[in-house]
Amino acid sequence: MSLLAPQRGLLDALNQRGRRRMLQPVAGADFASNDYLGLAGSELLRDLTRAALDSGLPTGSGAARLLRGNHPAFAALETEAAAHFGAGAALYFGSGYAANLALFSALPAARDLVLHDALIHASALDGMRLGPATIRAFAHSDVDSARDTLRNWRAEGGTGQVWLAVESLYSMDGDFAPLDDLAALAAEEGAFLIVDEAHASGIWGDGGRGVAAPFAHLEHVVTLHTCGKALGVQGALICADPVLVELLVNRARSFIYSTAPSPLLAEVLRGVLAHLAADPARRLALLARVAQAGDLARSIGLAPSQSQILPVIVPGDTRCLAAAHALQARGFDIRAIRAPTVPKGTERLRLSLTLNPDAAALPAAFAALQEVLA
Ligand SMILES: Cc1ncc(COP(=O)(O)O)c(C=O)c1O
């Protein structure tokens, strides 16, 4: 018998439950990527990459940052990113996943509490599991639930620091966190506030600097800006007080034991931040698309979204998958999102609005949606 029999069995079991995933070639108009501003394949990024290459920057870093991989391109990016996002310091990681592992495994200590929104991203949850702190969830975007959970933990004898962890814009629901109230709660309770701005960076907040920008300078606030979504490149920037950034450099295993990202991409990112600060055209074009999608959604009886992420709930795996396939067959790359990414019973089509499809694709996609959902 093959040594791989148990693994084949696992794949068969996934198959039987309709959960076996396959990597597929990309096709159809983009309503699925997080390349919201259409930067990833843009002429701008090509030009920035060419200029960075021509300036002699290496593609690979060759080592971890604490060894020989600390190319000056990282410090240049981090200085500008800290200024751009309004924080005391920044630290660049190769991915948002690695950044969340770092944050949640290295900062909260053994007697601390990580108090997180129930819908927080898997990468944050994985980081928490690697860390020593107690973990409690509060009901999605419910500040009273957060306060009660925190106070219950204290009443049970919890004495350490509290790390309140949320996203500013939720990736599967497209809704914004009540950040003002959460920031007030953090201040009231002497808690840290960690805000994952993955889907907001580059788009939302003043000049696209994130929804948490008004709080980013405070010593108890940490923001995470992923760079592979609206910013069109790769990686993530943790923006925080310099003390916390230094602690991450010293304690975060996903930073210490990993080859530094590409210096070339760090330089490209620096160019992207400068471009976004100087030219709001792409951001404004996306906001116009969000408004247009809201009107189109209403016109076919769907709830509009507050953001560029529009979930259309189609409960049931089979129904939701069938709807996605029907839309894909009509030329629209719209994906079904199922459990465990979203709670069972809330399976959905996730429409991601980007600047990649031409203007005519948006009304056409809603016409197709109306047909498929009828
Ligand atoms: C909210 C959130 N945080 C973190 C990540 C991870 O970022 P990355 O894709 O750069 O690893 C993602 C996306 O995948 C995300 O949606």
GROMACS .gro file of C-alpha atoms and ligand atoms in nm:
model
  390
    1MET     CA    1   0.000   0.000   0.000
    2SER     CA    2   0.124   0.348  -0.083
    3LEU     CA    3   0.260   0.566   0.194
    4LEU     CA    4   0.027   0.835   0.057
    5ALA     CA    5  -0.295   0.642   0.130
    6PRO     CA    6  -0.394   0.859   0.432
    7GLN     CA    7  -0.333   1.180   0.237
    8ARG     CA    8  -0.532   1.048  -0.061
    9GLY     CA    9  -0.806   0.959   0.188
   10LEU     CA   10  -0.813   1.317   0.318
   11LEU     CA   11  -0.847   1.451  -0.036
   12ASP     CA   12  -1.124   1.198  -0.110
   13ALA     CA   13  -1.306   1.303   0.205
   14LEU     CA   14  -1.285   1.667   0.098
   15ASN     CA   15  -1.414   1.565  -0.243
   16GLN     CA   16  -1.712   1.384  -0.094
   17ARG     CA   17  -1.803   1.686   0.112
   18GLY     CA   18  -1.771   1.913  -0.194
   19ARG     CA   19  -1.475   2.090  -0.031
   20ARG     CA   20  -1.184   1.982  -0.246
   21ARG     CA   21  -1.027   2.295  -0.386
   22MET     CA   22  -0.837   2.318  -0.711
   23LEU     CA   23  -0.608   2.588  -0.840
   24GLN     CA   24  -0.773   2.725  -1.154
   25PRO     CA   25  -0.640   2.944  -1.432
   26VAL     CA   26  -0.764   3.300  -1.399
   27ALA     CA   27  -1.042   3.393  -1.643
   28GLY     CA   28  -1.321   3.649  -1.685
   29ALA     CA   29  -1.367   4.011  -1.579
   30ASP     CA   30  -1.204   4.077  -1.241
   31PHE     CA   31  -1.464   4.084  -0.965
   32ALA     CA   32  -1.254   3.864  -0.741
   33SER     CA   33  -0.911   4.013  -0.679
   34ASN     CA   34  -0.807   4.260  -0.411
   35ASP     CA   35  -0.618   4.467  -0.667
   36TYR     CA   36  -0.876   4.736  -0.597
   37LEU     CA   37  -0.693   5.026  -0.761
   38GLY     CA   38  -0.583   4.822  -1.062
   39LEU     CA   39  -0.220   4.887  -0.977
   40ALA     CA   40  -0.076   4.534  -0.989
   41GLY     CA   41  -0.039   4.518  -1.368
   42SER     CA   42  -0.032   4.893  -1.431
   43GLU     CA   43   0.212   5.095  -1.638
   44LEU     CA   44   0.293   5.285  -1.319
   45LEU     CA   45   0.418   4.970  -1.147
   46ARG     CA   46   0.606   4.859  -1.456
   47ASP     CA   47   0.782   5.199  -1.464
   48LEU     CA   48   0.860   5.192  -1.092
   49THR     CA   49   0.996   4.837  -1.121
   50ARG     CA   50   1.213   4.927  -1.422
   51ALA     CA   51   1.349   5.234  -1.243
   52ALA     CA   52   1.426   5.031  -0.930
   53LEU     CA   53   1.604   4.764  -1.137
   54ASP     CA   54   1.798   5.025  -1.334
   55SER     CA   55   1.912   5.187  -1.010
   56GLY     CA   56   2.092   4.860  -0.931
   57LEU     CA   57   1.864   4.722  -0.661
   58PRO     CA   58   1.881   4.346  -0.616
   59THR     CA   59   1.572   4.131  -0.669
   60GLY     CA   60   1.654   3.908  -0.373
   61SER     CA   61   1.765   4.009  -0.026
   62GLY     CA   62   1.981   3.702   0.036
   63ALA     CA   63   1.924   3.674   0.412
   64ALA     CA   64   1.704   3.765   0.706
   65ARG     CA   65   1.700   4.131   0.813
   66LEU     CA   66   1.895   4.065   1.134
   67LEU     CA   67   2.168   3.895   0.930
   68ARG     CA   68   2.291   4.031   0.596
   69GLY     CA   69   1.948   4.095   0.442
   70ASN     CA   70   1.892   4.445   0.581
   71HIS     CA   71   1.907   4.636   0.253
   72PRO     CA   72   1.878   5.018   0.284
   73ALA     CA   73   1.562   5.001   0.067
   74PHE     CA   74   1.374   4.869   0.372
   75ALA     CA   75   1.466   5.159   0.600
   76ALA     CA   76   1.378   5.404   0.321
   77LEU     CA   77   1.036   5.242   0.276
   78GLU     CA   78   0.971   5.215   0.650
   79THR     CA   79   1.056   5.580   0.716
   80GLU     CA   80   0.822   5.696   0.443
   81ALA     CA   81   0.549   5.448   0.536
   82ALA     CA   82   0.553   5.563   0.900
   83ALA     CA   83   0.512   5.925   0.783
   84HIS     CA   84   0.246   5.828   0.527
   85PHE     CA   85   0.033   5.631   0.773
   86GLY     CA   86   0.095   5.875   1.059
   87ALA     CA   87   0.277   5.639   1.299
   88GLY     CA   88   0.604   5.664   1.489
   89ALA     CA   89   0.766   5.373   1.306
   90ALA     CA   90   0.697   5.097   1.052
   91LEU     CA   91   0.825   4.748   0.982
   92TYR     CA   92   0.798   4.574   0.645
   93PHE     CA   93   0.708   4.204   0.619
   94GLY     CA   94   0.692   3.974   0.316
   95SER     CA   95   0.316   3.920   0.361
   96GLY     CA   96   0.022   4.027   0.573
   97TYR     CA   97   0.001   3.671   0.698
   98ALA     CA   98   0.356   3.685   0.833
   99ALA     CA   99   0.287   4.031   0.981
  100ASN     CA  100  -0.022   3.910   1.168
  101LEU     CA  101   0.167   3.605   1.295
  102ALA     CA  102   0.434   3.844   1.423
  103LEU     CA  103   0.194   4.088   1.589
  104PHE     CA  104  -0.019   3.840   1.775
  105SER     CA  105   0.248   3.590   1.870
  106ALA     CA  106   0.513   3.838   1.983
  107LEU     CA  107   0.337   4.136   2.144
  108PRO     CA  108   0.068   4.005   2.384
  109ALA     CA  109   0.235   3.840   2.686
  110ALA     CA  110   0.135   3.539   2.895
  111ARG     CA  111  -0.097   3.718   3.138
  112ASP     CA  112  -0.254   3.937   2.869
  113LEU     CA  113  -0.587   3.912   2.690
  114VAL     CA  114  -0.635   3.930   2.313
  115LEU     CA  115  -0.990   4.047   2.266
  116HIS     CA  116  -1.080   4.008   1.900
  117ASP     CA  117  -1.375   4.064   1.673
  118ALA     CA  118  -1.544   3.731   1.593
  119LEU     CA  119  -1.486   3.787   1.220
  120ILE     CA  120  -1.117   3.872   1.235
  121HIS     CA  121  -0.895   3.724   0.961
  122ALA     CA  122  -0.748   3.373   0.986
  123SER     CA  123  -0.392   3.510   0.989
  124ALA     CA  124  -0.463   3.702   1.311
  125LEU     CA  125  -0.621   3.392   1.468
  126ASP     CA  126  -0.318   3.184   1.370
  127GLY     CA  127  -0.087   3.441   1.530
  128MET     CA  128  -0.290   3.434   1.851
  129ARG     CA  129  -0.265   3.054   1.864
  130LEU     CA  130   0.114   3.084   1.850
  131GLY     CA  131   0.119   3.335   2.135
  132PRO     CA  132   0.085   3.283   2.511
  133ALA     CA  133  -0.204   3.521   2.587
  134THR     CA  134  -0.566   3.434   2.664
  135ILE     CA  135  -0.790   3.471   2.357
  136ARG     CA  136  -1.155   3.581   2.368
  137ALA     CA  137  -1.386   3.682   2.083
  138PHE     CA  138  -1.657   3.947   2.097
  139ALA     CA  139  -1.964   3.968   1.873
  140HIS     CA  140  -1.888   4.124   1.536
  141SER     CA  141  -1.849   4.503   1.561
  142ASP     CA  142  -2.041   4.504   1.889
  143VAL     CA  143  -1.862   4.743   2.125
  144ASP     CA  144  -2.084   4.649   2.423
  145SER     CA  145  -1.994   4.284   2.370
  146ALA     CA  146  -1.624   4.381   2.362
  147ARG     CA  147  -1.658   4.581   2.685
  148ASP     CA  148  -1.850   4.301   2.862
  149THR     CA  149  -1.600   4.035   2.752
  150LEU     CA  150  -1.311   4.247   2.874
  151ARG     CA  151  -1.475   4.320   3.209
  152ASN     CA  152  -1.570   3.956   3.259
  153TRP     CA  153  -1.208   3.857   3.203
  154ARG     CA  154  -1.095   4.111   3.462
  155ALA     CA  155  -1.365   3.995   3.704
  156GLU     CA  156  -1.234   3.639   3.664
  157GLY     CA  157  -0.890   3.761   3.779
  158GLY     CA  158  -0.728   3.869   3.448
  159THR     CA  159  -0.457   4.122   3.535
  160GLY     CA  160  -0.241   4.166   3.225
  161GLN     CA  161  -0.272   4.408   2.935
  162VAL     CA  162  -0.559   4.394   2.689
  163TRP     CA  163  -0.506   4.391   2.311
  164LEU     CA  164  -0.824   4.481   2.127
  165ALA     CA  165  -0.797   4.345   1.772
  166VAL     CA  166  -1.020   4.436   1.477
  167GLU     CA  167  -1.019   4.497   1.104
  168SER     CA  168  -1.115   4.841   0.982
  169LEU     CA  169  -1.299   4.700   0.679
  170TYR     CA  170  -1.406   4.336   0.690
  171SER     CA  171  -1.296   4.134   0.393
  172MET     CA  172  -1.600   3.910   0.354
  173ASP     CA  173  -1.880   4.146   0.461
  174GLY     CA  174  -1.753   4.478   0.327
  175ASP     CA  175  -1.859   4.660   0.645
  176PHE     CA  176  -1.655   4.908   0.847
  177ALA     CA  177  -1.574   4.860   1.215
  178PRO     CA  178  -1.712   5.122   1.458
  179LEU     CA  179  -1.356   5.248   1.505
  180ASP     CA  180  -1.433   5.567   1.697
  181ASP     CA  181  -1.619   5.368   1.961
  182LEU     CA  182  -1.354   5.094   1.969
  183ALA     CA  183  -1.078   5.354   2.007
  184ALA     CA  184  -1.277   5.515   2.291
  185LEU     CA  185  -1.313   5.175   2.459
  186ALA     CA  186  -0.938   5.108   2.424
  187ALA     CA  187  -0.858   5.449   2.575
  188GLU     CA  188  -1.114   5.402   2.855
  189GLU     CA  189  -0.979   5.058   2.947
  190GLY     CA  190  -0.608   5.129   2.896
  191ALA     CA  191  -0.598   4.869   2.618
  192PHE     CA  192  -0.388   4.843   2.304
  193LEU     CA  193  -0.581   4.866   1.977
  194ILE     CA  194  -0.464   4.665   1.675
  195VAL     CA  195  -0.635   4.758   1.348
  196ASP     CA  196  -0.584   4.545   1.038
  197GLU     CA  197  -0.634   4.786   0.748
  198ALA     CA  198  -0.578   4.519   0.480
  199HIS     CA  199  -0.884   4.616   0.274
  200ALA     CA  200  -0.885   4.986   0.359
  201SER     CA  201  -0.524   5.090   0.290
  202GLY     CA  202  -0.490   5.300  -0.022
  203ILE     CA  203  -0.865   5.363  -0.043
  204TRP     CA  204  -1.035   5.466   0.278
  205GLY     CA  205  -0.956   5.734   0.534
  206ASP     CA  206  -0.805   6.071   0.458
  207GLY     CA  207  -0.603   6.032   0.135
  208GLY     CA  208  -0.643   5.652   0.155
  209ARG     CA  209  -0.423   5.638   0.464
  210GLY     CA  210  -0.661   5.400   0.640
  211VAL     CA  211  -0.967   5.440   0.859
  212ALA     CA  212  -0.753   5.431   1.174
  213ALA     CA  213  -0.529   5.717   1.055
  214PRO     CA  214  -0.661   5.963   1.319
  215PHE     CA  215  -0.540   5.723   1.591
  216ALA     CA  216  -0.224   5.588   1.427
  217HIS     CA  217   0.009   5.825   1.615
  218LEU     CA  218  -0.103   5.707   1.960
  219GLU     CA  219   0.138   5.484   2.152
  220HIS     CA  220  -0.127   5.221   2.218
  221VAL     CA  221  -0.243   5.192   1.856
  222VAL     CA  222  -0.097   4.949   1.600
  223THR     CA  223  -0.208   4.945   1.237
  224LEU     CA  224  -0.136   4.683   0.971
  225HIS     CA  225  -0.132   4.785   0.605
  226THR     CA  226  -0.105   4.496   0.363
  227CYS     CA  227   0.068   4.588   0.038
  228GLY     CA  228  -0.062   4.316  -0.195
  229LYS     CA  229  -0.417   4.446  -0.221
  230ALA     CA  230  -0.493   4.810  -0.314
  231LEU     CA  231  -0.122   4.895  -0.313
  232GLY     CA  232  -0.073   4.638  -0.590
  233VAL     CA  233   0.260   4.491  -0.477
  234GLN     CA  234   0.326   4.246  -0.193
  235GLY     CA  235   0.400   4.241   0.177
  236ALA     CA  236   0.270   4.435   0.474
  237LEU     CA  237   0.368   4.729   0.690
  238ILE     CA  238   0.312   4.723   1.064
  239CYS     CA  239   0.288   5.083   1.183
  240ALA     CA  240   0.332   5.142   1.555
  241ASP     CA  241   0.526   5.313   1.828
  242PRO     CA  242   0.904   5.259   1.782
  243VAL     CA  243   0.915   5.059   2.107
  244LEU     CA  244   0.670   4.804   1.969
  245VAL     CA  245   0.850   4.789   1.635
  246GLU     CA  246   1.180   4.722   1.812
  247LEU     CA  247   1.015   4.451   2.018
  248LEU     CA  248   0.890   4.288   1.696
  249VAL     CA  249   1.242   4.295   1.550
  250ASN     CA  250   1.361   4.118   1.864
  251ARG     CA  251   1.077   3.878   1.927
  252ALA     CA  252   0.872   3.808   1.614
  253ARG     CA  253   0.974   3.470   1.480
  254SER     CA  254   0.813   3.524   1.138
  255PHE     CA  255   1.039   3.830   1.105
  256ILE     CA  256   1.357   3.686   1.258
  257TYR     CA  257   1.360   3.343   1.095
  258SER     CA  258   1.264   3.443   0.744
  259THR     CA  259   1.456   3.581   0.448
  260ALA     CA  260   1.386   3.952   0.406
  261PRO     CA  261   1.145   4.045   0.124
  262SER     CA  262   1.268   4.168  -0.212
  263PRO     CA  263   1.447   4.507  -0.186
  264LEU     CA  264   1.320   4.575  -0.537
  265LEU     CA  265   0.959   4.543  -0.425
  266ALA     CA  266   1.027   4.759  -0.119
  267GLU     CA  267   1.145   5.035  -0.351
  268VAL     CA  268   0.845   4.989  -0.581
  269LEU     CA  269   0.617   5.018  -0.279
  270ARG     CA  270   0.783   5.340  -0.176
  271GLY     CA  271   0.698   5.472  -0.522
  272VAL     CA  272   0.338   5.354  -0.486
  273LEU     CA  273   0.295   5.538  -0.155
  274ALA     CA  274   0.438   5.856  -0.308
  275HIS     CA  275   0.206   5.820  -0.608
  276LEU     CA  276  -0.103   5.768  -0.392
  277ALA     CA  277  -0.015   6.069  -0.176
  278ALA     CA  278   0.021   6.289  -0.485
  279ASP     CA  279  -0.257   6.165  -0.712
  280PRO     CA  280  -0.604   6.069  -0.585
  281ALA     CA  281  -0.738   5.979  -0.933
  282ARG     CA  282  -0.745   5.601  -0.890
  283ARG     CA  283  -0.896   5.623  -0.543
  284LEU     CA  284  -1.168   5.861  -0.662
  285ALA     CA  285  -1.242   5.637  -0.963
  286LEU     CA  286  -1.287   5.339  -0.730
  287LEU     CA  287  -1.514   5.538  -0.496
  288ALA     CA  288  -1.725   5.631  -0.801
  289ARG     CA  289  -1.748   5.260  -0.886
  290VAL     CA  290  -1.859   5.182  -0.531
  291ALA     CA  291  -2.138   5.441  -0.563
  292GLN     CA  292  -2.241   5.307  -0.904
  293ALA     CA  293  -2.245   4.950  -0.773
  294GLY     CA  294  -2.468   5.066  -0.485
  295ASP     CA  295  -2.723   5.204  -0.733
  296LEU     CA  296  -2.705   4.890  -0.947
  297ALA     CA  297  -2.747   4.666  -0.641
  298ARG     CA  298  -3.054   4.858  -0.528
  299SER     CA  299  -3.197   4.843  -0.880
  300ILE     CA  300  -3.208   4.461  -0.862
  301GLY     CA  301  -3.323   4.444  -0.502
  302LEU     CA  302  -2.986   4.375  -0.338
  303ALA     CA  303  -2.848   4.563  -0.038
  304PRO     CA  304  -2.573   4.809  -0.137
  305SER     CA  305  -2.237   4.788   0.037
  306GLN     CA  306  -2.054   5.062   0.227
  307SER     CA  307  -1.734   4.968   0.047
  308GLN     CA  308  -1.573   4.805  -0.257
  309ILE     CA  309  -1.663   4.461  -0.117
  310LEU     CA  310  -2.020   4.356  -0.186
  311PRO     CA  311  -2.141   4.025  -0.042
  312VAL     CA  312  -2.449   3.863  -0.193
  313ILE     CA  313  -2.567   3.597   0.049
  314VAL     CA  314  -2.672   3.276  -0.128
  315PRO     CA  315  -2.711   3.022   0.155
  316GLY     CA  316  -2.611   2.663   0.086
  317ASP     CA  317  -2.288   2.536  -0.067
  318THR     CA  318  -2.447   2.390  -0.378
  319ARG     CA  319  -2.663   2.690  -0.459
  320CYS     CA  320  -2.383   2.936  -0.398
  321LEU     CA  321  -2.132   2.740  -0.608
  322ALA     CA  322  -2.385   2.699  -0.889
  323ALA     CA  323  -2.451   3.074  -0.892
  324ALA     CA  324  -2.078   3.148  -0.905
  325HIS     CA  325  -2.025   2.901  -1.189
  326ALA     CA  326  -2.315   3.050  -1.385
  327LEU     CA  327  -2.164   3.398  -1.349
  328GLN     CA  328  -1.820   3.269  -1.448
  329ALA     CA  329  -1.971   3.105  -1.756
  330ARG     CA  330  -2.106   3.450  -1.849
  331GLY     CA  331  -1.755   3.595  -1.831
  332PHE     CA  332  -1.752   3.739  -1.476
  333ASP     CA  333  -1.493   3.616  -1.228
  334ILE     CA  334  -1.715   3.616  -0.919
  335ARG     CA  335  -1.633   3.362  -0.649
  336ALA     CA  336  -1.841   3.167  -0.400
  337ILE     CA  337  -1.713   3.203  -0.044
  338ARG     CA  338  -1.807   2.917   0.185
  339ALA     CA  339  -1.745   2.784   0.535
  340PRO     CA  340  -1.504   2.787   0.711
  341THR     CA  341  -1.401   3.121   0.553
  342VAL     CA  342  -1.751   3.250   0.643
  343PRO     CA  343  -1.999   3.102   0.895
  344LYS     CA  344  -2.206   2.811   0.762
  345GLY     CA  345  -2.543   2.928   0.629
  346THR     CA  346  -2.397   3.261   0.517
  347GLU     CA  347  -2.237   3.132   0.198
  348ARG     CA  348  -2.203   3.419  -0.041
  349LEU     CA  349  -2.093   3.557  -0.371
  350ARG     CA  350  -1.819   3.808  -0.295
  351LEU     CA  351  -1.810   4.088  -0.549
  352SER     CA  352  -1.487   4.275  -0.527
  353LEU     CA  353  -1.489   4.606  -0.713
  354THR     CA  354  -1.161   4.694  -0.877
  355LEU     CA  355  -1.054   4.929  -1.154
  356ASN     CA  356  -0.952   4.629  -1.367
  357PRO     CA  357  -1.273   4.562  -1.565
  358ASP     CA  358  -1.383   4.830  -1.813
  359ALA     CA  359  -1.672   5.057  -1.719
  360ALA     CA  360  -1.931   4.852  -1.913
  361ALA     CA  361  -1.854   4.537  -1.711
  362LEU     CA  362  -2.015   4.667  -1.392
  363PRO     CA  363  -2.376   4.707  -1.522
  364ALA     CA  364  -2.328   4.385  -1.721
  365ALA     CA  365  -2.224   4.197  -1.406
  366PHE     CA  366  -2.534   4.315  -1.218
  367ALA     CA  367  -2.757   4.217  -1.513
  368ALA     CA  368  -2.598   3.870  -1.501
  369LEU     CA  369  -2.645   3.856  -1.124
  370GLN     CA  370  -3.014   3.938  -1.160
  371GLU     CA  371  -3.053   3.660  -1.416
  372VAL     CA  372  -2.862   3.403  -1.214
  373LEU     CA  373  -3.037   3.481  -0.884
  374ALA     CA  374  -3.388   3.488  -1.036
  375LIG     C1  375  -0.781   4.119   0.684
  375LIG     C2  376  -0.660   4.053   0.627
  375LIG     N1  377  -0.546   4.052   0.698
  375LIG     C3  378  -0.436   3.993   0.651
  375LIG     C4  379  -0.434   3.931   0.527
  375LIG     C5  380  -0.310   3.863   0.482
  375LIG     O1  381  -0.239   3.945   0.395
  375LIG     P1  382  -0.146   3.883   0.281
  375LIG     O2  383  -0.239   3.838   0.172
  375LIG     O3  384  -0.055   3.994   0.242
  375LIG     O4  385  -0.073   3.767   0.340
  375LIG     C6  386  -0.551   3.933   0.449
  375LIG     C7  387  -0.559   3.877   0.313
  375LIG     O5  388  -0.524   3.779   0.271
  375LIG     C8  389  -0.668   3.994   0.501
  375LIG     O6  390  -0.781   3.993   0.431
   0.00000   0.00000   0.00000
